[in-house]
Amino acid sequence: MHGGLHVCVPSNSICLSFELLDIDLGRYVSGRSRTRCLTVAEVRPILHQVTTALFHLKSLGIIHCDVKPENILCVDRRQQPLQVKLADFGLARVAYNFNPAIPAQTLCYRAPEVLVGRNYNEAIDMWSLGATAAGLVLGSPLYLVKNEYDALRAIIKTQGQLSDQLLDQGSLTEYYFRQTGCRPVQKLITLNMLHLDPKERVEPLQALLHGFFTEDTPSGPDPSTPLGKD
């Protein structure tokens, strides 16, 4: 039934009939004759429509789990601005009741919290949409990778080091990071001792009051007390 959903039950099987849609967004872009990428002006209405779809999914407590160009279908490729619809809910799940160990998201569009094995929510769909939008403008996936390790490395290269909180909560973190590697250095960077601007570099008293020293360090004398006085 065009414009809606029709359900029929022939011979103990459930059939869902949706409106007939055009090609997916990936094929639409790759089939362009002049350039295989979109302008920001062309991406904007697409992004708005899919974001609206994700807004409604979030209000229902549903995670799509596989947002990518191949799952965004054009209503009519000849129509401008392009009208699209989010499709393929084969990996979708209820946000408050699912097993995070079940695979989610296509690798090139996989959020960092999924990669490190941390519990996730609807925010992973926004990550995938952001990666999709960037790929449409660039003409190729933002993170064109073949495995999870390369995906994390590409994300860190472009987005910066993952937070300690995210890494500490990830069940797979130990497979990709070593405790003696970049994480301790990242802690020193957040302490601002290595800030490039000397005006922004942490002062001694500020450093002593920083959470970096209060994690596992026994309490010492009050740093604000002048030396040589009781």
C-alpha atoms as a PDB file:
ATOM      1  CA  MET A   1       0.000   0.000   0.000  1.00  0.00           C
ATOM      2  CA  HIS A   2       1.686   3.207  -1.154  1.00  0.00           C
ATOM      3  CA  GLY A   3       2.422   5.710   1.591  1.00  0.00           C
ATOM      4  CA  GLY A   4       1.761   3.289   4.417  1.00  0.00           C
ATOM      5  CA  LEU A   5       2.126  -0.204   5.796  1.00  0.00           C
ATOM      6  CA  HIS A   6      -0.020  -3.138   4.739  1.00  0.00           C
ATOM      7  CA  VAL A   7       0.040  -6.366   6.732  1.00  0.00           C
ATOM      8  CA  CYS A   8      -1.245  -9.667   5.424  1.00  0.00           C
ATOM      9  CA  VAL A   9      -1.042 -13.177   6.847  1.00  0.00           C
ATOM     10  CA  PRO A  10      -1.075 -15.767   4.051  1.00  0.00           C
ATOM     11  CA  SER A  11      -0.581 -19.393   5.105  1.00  0.00           C
ATOM     12  CA  ASN A  12       0.743 -18.703   8.600  1.00  0.00           C
ATOM     13  CA  SER A  13       3.333 -16.166   7.382  1.00  0.00           C
ATOM     14  CA  ILE A  14       3.403 -12.444   8.090  1.00  0.00           C
ATOM     15  CA  CYS A  15       4.095 -10.181   5.110  1.00  0.00           C
ATOM     16  CA  LEU A  16       4.774  -6.465   5.390  1.00  0.00           C
ATOM     17  CA  SER A  17       4.188  -4.384   2.274  1.00  0.00           C
ATOM     18  CA  PHE A  18       5.712  -0.903   2.142  1.00  0.00           C
ATOM     19  CA  GLU A  19       5.689   1.831  -0.449  1.00  0.00           C
ATOM     20  CA  LEU A  20       7.977   1.352  -3.433  1.00  0.00           C
ATOM     21  CA  LEU A  21      11.142   3.404  -3.011  1.00  0.00           C
ATOM     22  CA  ASP A  22      14.023   4.249  -5.320  1.00  0.00           C
ATOM     23  CA  ILE A  23      17.723   3.386  -4.996  1.00  0.00           C
ATOM     24  CA  ASP A  24      19.736   3.733  -1.810  1.00  0.00           C
ATOM     25  CA  LEU A  25      21.858   6.785  -1.116  1.00  0.00           C
ATOM     26  CA  GLY A  26      25.137   4.972  -1.737  1.00  0.00           C
ATOM     27  CA  ARG A  27      24.115   3.953  -5.246  1.00  0.00           C
ATOM     28  CA  TYR A  28      22.670   7.399  -5.881  1.00  0.00           C
ATOM     29  CA  VAL A  29      25.986   9.095  -5.132  1.00  0.00           C
ATOM     30  CA  SER A  30      28.151   6.559  -6.975  1.00  0.00           C
ATOM     31  CA  GLY A  31      25.904   6.834 -10.031  1.00  0.00           C
ATOM     32  CA  ARG A  32      26.341  10.570 -10.448  1.00  0.00           C
ATOM     33  CA  SER A  33      28.058  11.378 -13.727  1.00  0.00           C
ATOM     34  CA  ARG A  34      29.981  14.506 -12.753  1.00  0.00           C
ATOM     35  CA  THR A  35      31.153  13.909  -9.215  1.00  0.00           C
ATOM     36  CA  ARG A  36      30.679  11.104  -6.736  1.00  0.00           C
ATOM     37  CA  CYS A  37      30.143  13.346  -3.763  1.00  0.00           C
ATOM     38  CA  LEU A  38      27.488  15.782  -2.599  1.00  0.00           C
ATOM     39  CA  THR A  39      27.745  19.425  -1.667  1.00  0.00           C
ATOM     40  CA  VAL A  40      26.961  20.579   1.844  1.00  0.00           C
ATOM     41  CA  ALA A  41      23.785  22.177   0.468  1.00  0.00           C
ATOM     42  CA  GLU A  42      22.702  18.801  -0.944  1.00  0.00           C
ATOM     43  CA  VAL A  43      23.569  16.928   2.240  1.00  0.00           C
ATOM     44  CA  ARG A  44      21.731  19.340   4.550  1.00  0.00           C
ATOM     45  CA  PRO A  45      18.117  18.250   3.731  1.00  0.00           C
ATOM     46  CA  ILE A  46      19.152  14.582   3.768  1.00  0.00           C
ATOM     47  CA  LEU A  47      20.750  15.015   7.165  1.00  0.00           C
ATOM     48  CA  HIS A  48      17.677  16.834   8.463  1.00  0.00           C
ATOM     49  CA  GLN A  49      15.317  14.066   7.356  1.00  0.00           C
ATOM     50  CA  VAL A  50      17.361  11.228   8.844  1.00  0.00           C
ATOM     51  CA  THR A  51      17.954  13.184  12.053  1.00  0.00           C
ATOM     52  CA  THR A  52      14.182  13.619  12.316  1.00  0.00           C
ATOM     53  CA  ALA A  53      13.766   9.859  11.905  1.00  0.00           C
ATOM     54  CA  LEU A  54      16.321   9.227  14.662  1.00  0.00           C
ATOM     55  CA  PHE A  55      14.523  11.722  16.889  1.00  0.00           C
ATOM     56  CA  HIS A  56      11.319   9.702  16.588  1.00  0.00           C
ATOM     57  CA  LEU A  57      13.165   6.420  17.130  1.00  0.00           C
ATOM     58  CA  LYS A  58      14.765   7.783  20.292  1.00  0.00           C
ATOM     59  CA  SER A  59      11.358   8.889  21.572  1.00  0.00           C
ATOM     60  CA  LEU A  60      10.272   5.254  21.185  1.00  0.00           C
ATOM     61  CA  GLY A  61      13.421   3.916  22.840  1.00  0.00           C
ATOM     62  CA  ILE A  62      14.691   2.227  19.675  1.00  0.00           C
ATOM     63  CA  ILE A  63      18.276   2.057  18.407  1.00  0.00           C
ATOM     64  CA  HIS A  64      18.538   1.527  14.649  1.00  0.00           C
ATOM     65  CA  CYS A  65      22.091   0.133  14.925  1.00  0.00           C
ATOM     66  CA  ASP A  66      22.924   0.253  11.217  1.00  0.00           C
ATOM     67  CA  VAL A  67      22.669   3.784   9.835  1.00  0.00           C
ATOM     68  CA  LYS A  68      24.664   4.027   6.596  1.00  0.00           C
ATOM     69  CA  PRO A  69      24.132   5.231   3.004  1.00  0.00           C
ATOM     70  CA  GLU A  70      22.913   1.799   1.887  1.00  0.00           C
ATOM     71  CA  ASN A  71      20.096   1.952   4.445  1.00  0.00           C
ATOM     72  CA  ILE A  72      18.903   5.424   3.463  1.00  0.00           C
ATOM     73  CA  LEU A  73      16.553   5.112   0.492  1.00  0.00           C
ATOM     74  CA  CYS A  74      15.635   7.810  -2.005  1.00  0.00           C
ATOM     75  CA  VAL A  75      11.931   8.322  -2.649  1.00  0.00           C
ATOM     76  CA  ASP A  76      12.653   9.625  -6.157  1.00  0.00           C
ATOM     77  CA  ARG A  77      16.213  10.295  -7.309  1.00  0.00           C
ATOM     78  CA  ARG A  78      14.981  12.879  -9.829  1.00  0.00           C
ATOM     79  CA  GLN A  79      13.341  14.987  -7.142  1.00  0.00           C
ATOM     80  CA  GLN A  80      15.302  17.871  -5.609  1.00  0.00           C
ATOM     81  CA  PRO A  81      15.857  18.433  -2.795  1.00  0.00           C
ATOM     82  CA  LEU A  82      16.209  14.707  -2.348  1.00  0.00           C
ATOM     83  CA  GLN A  83      13.584  13.056  -0.172  1.00  0.00           C
ATOM     84  CA  VAL A  84      14.885  10.041   1.739  1.00  0.00           C
ATOM     85  CA  LYS A  85      13.682   7.469   4.246  1.00  0.00           C
ATOM     86  CA  LEU A  86      15.579   5.398   6.789  1.00  0.00           C
ATOM     87  CA  ALA A  87      15.209   1.674   6.132  1.00  0.00           C
ATOM     88  CA  ASP A  88      16.429  -1.783   7.185  1.00  0.00           C
ATOM     89  CA  PHE A  89      15.627  -2.288  10.848  1.00  0.00           C
ATOM     90  CA  GLY A  90      17.104  -5.778  10.883  1.00  0.00           C
ATOM     91  CA  LEU A  91      19.602  -4.890  13.628  1.00  0.00           C
ATOM     92  CA  ALA A  92      17.321  -2.500  15.522  1.00  0.00           C
ATOM     93  CA  ARG A  93      16.773  -3.129  19.211  1.00  0.00           C
ATOM     94  CA  VAL A  94      15.044  -1.658  22.228  1.00  0.00           C
ATOM     95  CA  ALA A  95      17.418   0.704  24.004  1.00  0.00           C
ATOM     96  CA  TYR A  96      16.696  -0.482  27.533  1.00  0.00           C
ATOM     97  CA  ASN A  97      16.674  -4.235  26.918  1.00  0.00           C
ATOM     98  CA  PHE A  98      19.371  -5.731  24.718  1.00  0.00           C
ATOM     99  CA  ASN A  99      22.622  -7.655  24.877  1.00  0.00           C
ATOM    100  CA  PRO A 100      25.539  -5.302  24.062  1.00  0.00           C
ATOM    101  CA  ALA A 101      27.592  -8.324  22.981  1.00  0.00           C
ATOM    102  CA  ILE A 102      25.372  -8.720  19.909  1.00  0.00           C
ATOM    103  CA  PRO A 103      27.126  -7.111  16.893  1.00  0.00           C
ATOM    104  CA  ALA A 104      25.862  -3.670  15.939  1.00  0.00           C
ATOM    105  CA  GLN A 105      26.670  -1.278  13.110  1.00  0.00           C
ATOM    106  CA  THR A 106      28.655  -1.712   9.922  1.00  0.00           C
ATOM    107  CA  LEU A 107      32.362  -1.343  10.686  1.00  0.00           C
ATOM    108  CA  CYS A 108      32.980   1.890   8.755  1.00  0.00           C
ATOM    109  CA  TYR A 109      30.146   3.566  10.670  1.00  0.00           C
ATOM    110  CA  ARG A 110      30.688   1.939  14.074  1.00  0.00           C
ATOM    111  CA  ALA A 111      30.820   4.186  17.128  1.00  0.00           C
ATOM    112  CA  PRO A 112      33.878   4.020  19.435  1.00  0.00           C
ATOM    113  CA  GLU A 113      31.840   2.800  22.416  1.00  0.00           C
ATOM    114  CA  VAL A 114      30.715  -0.201  20.368  1.00  0.00           C
ATOM    115  CA  LEU A 115      34.280  -0.879  19.232  1.00  0.00           C
ATOM    116  CA  VAL A 116      35.619  -1.039  22.794  1.00  0.00           C
ATOM    117  CA  GLY A 117      32.690  -3.120  24.038  1.00  0.00           C
ATOM    118  CA  ARG A 118      30.991  -0.605  26.300  1.00  0.00           C
ATOM    119  CA  ASN A 119      27.238  -0.406  26.866  1.00  0.00           C
ATOM    120  CA  TYR A 120      25.690   1.939  24.334  1.00  0.00           C
ATOM    121  CA  ASN A 121      22.466   3.765  23.552  1.00  0.00           C
ATOM    122  CA  GLU A 122      20.797   5.738  20.760  1.00  0.00           C
ATOM    123  CA  ALA A 123      23.880   7.963  20.500  1.00  0.00           C
ATOM    124  CA  ILE A 124      25.552   5.370  18.280  1.00  0.00           C
ATOM    125  CA  ASP A 125      23.028   6.181  15.543  1.00  0.00           C
ATOM    126  CA  MET A 126      24.067   9.823  15.578  1.00  0.00           C
ATOM    127  CA  TRP A 127      27.711   8.759  15.230  1.00  0.00           C
ATOM    128  CA  SER A 128      26.827   6.653  12.191  1.00  0.00           C
ATOM    129  CA  LEU A 129      24.844   9.509  10.687  1.00  0.00           C
ATOM    130  CA  GLY A 130      27.762  11.888  11.188  1.00  0.00           C
ATOM    131  CA  ALA A 131      30.126   9.436   9.493  1.00  0.00           C
ATOM    132  CA  THR A 132      27.589   9.001   6.695  1.00  0.00           C
ATOM    133  CA  ALA A 133      27.282  12.752   6.138  1.00  0.00           C
ATOM    134  CA  ALA A 134      31.062  13.168   6.045  1.00  0.00           C
ATOM    135  CA  GLY A 135      31.354  10.340   3.541  1.00  0.00           C
ATOM    136  CA  LEU A 136      28.743  11.903   1.269  1.00  0.00           C
ATOM    137  CA  VAL A 137      30.707  15.153   1.169  1.00  0.00           C
ATOM    138  CA  LEU A 138      34.099  13.465   0.788  1.00  0.00           C
ATOM    139  CA  GLY A 139      32.945  10.975  -1.821  1.00  0.00           C
ATOM    140  CA  SER A 140      34.183   7.966   0.181  1.00  0.00           C
ATOM    141  CA  PRO A 141      33.683   6.634   3.728  1.00  0.00           C
ATOM    142  CA  LEU A 142      35.278   8.789   6.410  1.00  0.00           C
ATOM    143  CA  TYR A 143      36.735   5.664   8.021  1.00  0.00           C
ATOM    144  CA  LEU A 144      37.462   3.197   5.228  1.00  0.00           C
ATOM    145  CA  VAL A 145      38.838   0.367   7.368  1.00  0.00           C
ATOM    146  CA  LYS A 146      38.987  -3.424   7.312  1.00  0.00           C
ATOM    147  CA  ASN A 147      39.082  -4.303  11.012  1.00  0.00           C
ATOM    148  CA  GLU A 148      38.233  -2.945  14.452  1.00  0.00           C
ATOM    149  CA  TYR A 149      41.812  -2.017  15.315  1.00  0.00           C
ATOM    150  CA  ASP A 150      42.166   0.134  12.206  1.00  0.00           C
ATOM    151  CA  ALA A 151      38.777   1.699  12.936  1.00  0.00           C
ATOM    152  CA  LEU A 152      39.873   2.791  16.412  1.00  0.00           C
ATOM    153  CA  ARG A 153      43.204   4.044  15.100  1.00  0.00           C
ATOM    154  CA  ALA A 154      41.465   6.100  12.402  1.00  0.00           C
ATOM    155  CA  ILE A 155      39.013   7.585  14.906  1.00  0.00           C
ATOM    156  CA  ILE A 156      41.795   8.555  17.318  1.00  0.00           C
ATOM    157  CA  LYS A 157      43.829  10.057  14.477  1.00  0.00           C
ATOM    158  CA  THR A 158      40.998  12.347  13.385  1.00  0.00           C
ATOM    159  CA  GLN A 159      38.999  12.837  16.591  1.00  0.00           C
ATOM    160  CA  GLY A 160      41.616  12.563  19.303  1.00  0.00           C
ATOM    161  CA  GLN A 161      42.267  10.075  22.089  1.00  0.00           C
ATOM    162  CA  LEU A 162      39.250   8.341  23.630  1.00  0.00           C
ATOM    163  CA  SER A 163      38.404   9.344  27.180  1.00  0.00           C
ATOM    164  CA  ASP A 164      39.689   7.262  30.086  1.00  0.00           C
ATOM    165  CA  GLN A 165      36.115   6.748  31.250  1.00  0.00           C
ATOM    166  CA  LEU A 166      35.130   5.225  27.927  1.00  0.00           C
ATOM    167  CA  LEU A 167      38.210   3.005  27.837  1.00  0.00           C
ATOM    168  CA  ASP A 168      37.812   1.888  31.452  1.00  0.00           C
ATOM    169  CA  GLN A 169      34.224   0.803  30.790  1.00  0.00           C
ATOM    170  CA  GLY A 170      35.023  -1.088  27.596  1.00  0.00           C
ATOM    171  CA  SER A 171      35.169  -4.864  27.866  1.00  0.00           C
ATOM    172  CA  LEU A 172      37.384  -5.009  24.749  1.00  0.00           C
ATOM    173  CA  THR A 173      39.728  -2.142  25.615  1.00  0.00           C
ATOM    174  CA  GLU A 174      42.568  -4.458  26.620  1.00  0.00           C
ATOM    175  CA  TYR A 175      42.615  -5.948  23.127  1.00  0.00           C
ATOM    176  CA  TYR A 176      43.448  -2.590  21.543  1.00  0.00           C
ATOM    177  CA  PHE A 177      45.281  -0.578  24.207  1.00  0.00           C
ATOM    178  CA  ARG A 178      48.216  -1.206  26.504  1.00  0.00           C
ATOM    179  CA  GLN A 179      48.279   0.441  29.910  1.00  0.00           C
ATOM    180  CA  THR A 180      51.856   1.562  29.300  1.00  0.00           C
ATOM    181  CA  GLY A 181      50.950   3.163  25.994  1.00  0.00           C
ATOM    182  CA  CYS A 182      49.140   6.363  25.190  1.00  0.00           C
ATOM    183  CA  ARG A 183      46.657   6.469  28.077  1.00  0.00           C
ATOM    184  CA  PRO A 184      49.087   7.617  30.799  1.00  0.00           C
ATOM    185  CA  VAL A 185      50.440  10.215  28.388  1.00  0.00           C
ATOM    186  CA  GLN A 186      46.872  11.339  27.757  1.00  0.00           C
ATOM    187  CA  LYS A 187      46.428  11.828  31.503  1.00  0.00           C
ATOM    188  CA  LEU A 188      49.476  14.089  31.545  1.00  0.00           C
ATOM    189  CA  ILE A 189      48.045  16.045  28.646  1.00  0.00           C
ATOM    190  CA  THR A 190      44.734  16.545  30.468  1.00  0.00           C
ATOM    191  CA  LEU A 191      46.753  17.748  33.446  1.00  0.00           C
ATOM    192  CA  ASN A 192      47.881  20.564  31.118  1.00  0.00           C
ATOM    193  CA  MET A 193      51.584  20.230  31.900  1.00  0.00           C
ATOM    194  CA  LEU A 194      52.155  19.775  28.172  1.00  0.00           C
ATOM    195  CA  HIS A 195      49.941  22.609  26.966  1.00  0.00           C
ATOM    196  CA  LEU A 196      51.548  24.351  23.990  1.00  0.00           C
ATOM    197  CA  ASP A 197      50.542  27.811  25.204  1.00  0.00           C
ATOM    198  CA  PRO A 198      52.617  28.772  28.274  1.00  0.00           C
ATOM    199  CA  LYS A 199      49.809  31.041  29.454  1.00  0.00           C
ATOM    200  CA  GLU A 200      47.440  28.068  29.554  1.00  0.00           C
ATOM    201  CA  ARG A 201      49.932  25.648  31.106  1.00  0.00           C
ATOM    202  CA  VAL A 202      48.960  24.470  34.571  1.00  0.00           C
ATOM    203  CA  GLU A 203      50.536  26.189  37.576  1.00  0.00           C
ATOM    204  CA  PRO A 204      52.023  24.112  40.429  1.00  0.00           C
ATOM    205  CA  LEU A 205      49.187  24.753  42.890  1.00  0.00           C
ATOM    206  CA  GLN A 206      46.558  24.038  40.239  1.00  0.00           C
ATOM    207  CA  ALA A 207      48.350  20.816  39.374  1.00  0.00           C
ATOM    208  CA  LEU A 208      48.457  19.670  42.999  1.00  0.00           C
ATOM    209  CA  LEU A 209      44.705  20.181  43.292  1.00  0.00           C
ATOM    210  CA  HIS A 210      44.002  18.306  40.037  1.00  0.00           C
ATOM    211  CA  GLY A 211      42.152  14.981  40.135  1.00  0.00           C
ATOM    212  CA  PHE A 212      45.203  13.326  38.590  1.00  0.00           C
ATOM    213  CA  PHE A 213      46.897  13.373  42.004  1.00  0.00           C
ATOM    214  CA  THR A 214      43.861  12.376  44.046  1.00  0.00           C
ATOM    215  CA  GLU A 215      43.079   9.075  42.282  1.00  0.00           C
ATOM    216  CA  ASP A 216      45.459   6.722  44.120  1.00  0.00           C
ATOM    217  CA  THR A 217      47.813   9.092  45.913  1.00  0.00           C
ATOM    218  CA  PRO A 218      47.831   9.312  49.735  1.00  0.00           C
ATOM    219  CA  SER A 219      46.823  12.704  51.014  1.00  0.00           C
ATOM    220  CA  GLY A 220      49.737  14.980  51.867  1.00  0.00           C
ATOM    221  CA  PRO A 221      50.047  18.407  53.406  1.00  0.00           C
ATOM    222  CA  ASP A 222      47.792  21.170  52.211  1.00  0.00           C
ATOM    223  CA  PRO A 223      49.616  22.634  49.176  1.00  0.00           C
ATOM    224  CA  SER A 224      48.268  26.072  50.007  1.00  0.00           C
ATOM    225  CA  THR A 225      50.143  26.067  53.337  1.00  0.00           C
ATOM    226  CA  PRO A 226      53.448  27.994  53.042  1.00  0.00           C
ATOM    227  CA  LEU A 227      56.581  25.901  53.511  1.00  0.00           C
ATOM    228  CA  GLY A 228      58.287  26.092  56.898  1.00  0.00           C
ATOM    229  CA  LYS A 229      55.083  26.821  58.827  1.00  0.00           C
ATOM    230  CA  ASP A 230      53.014  24.511  60.996  1.00  0.00           C
END
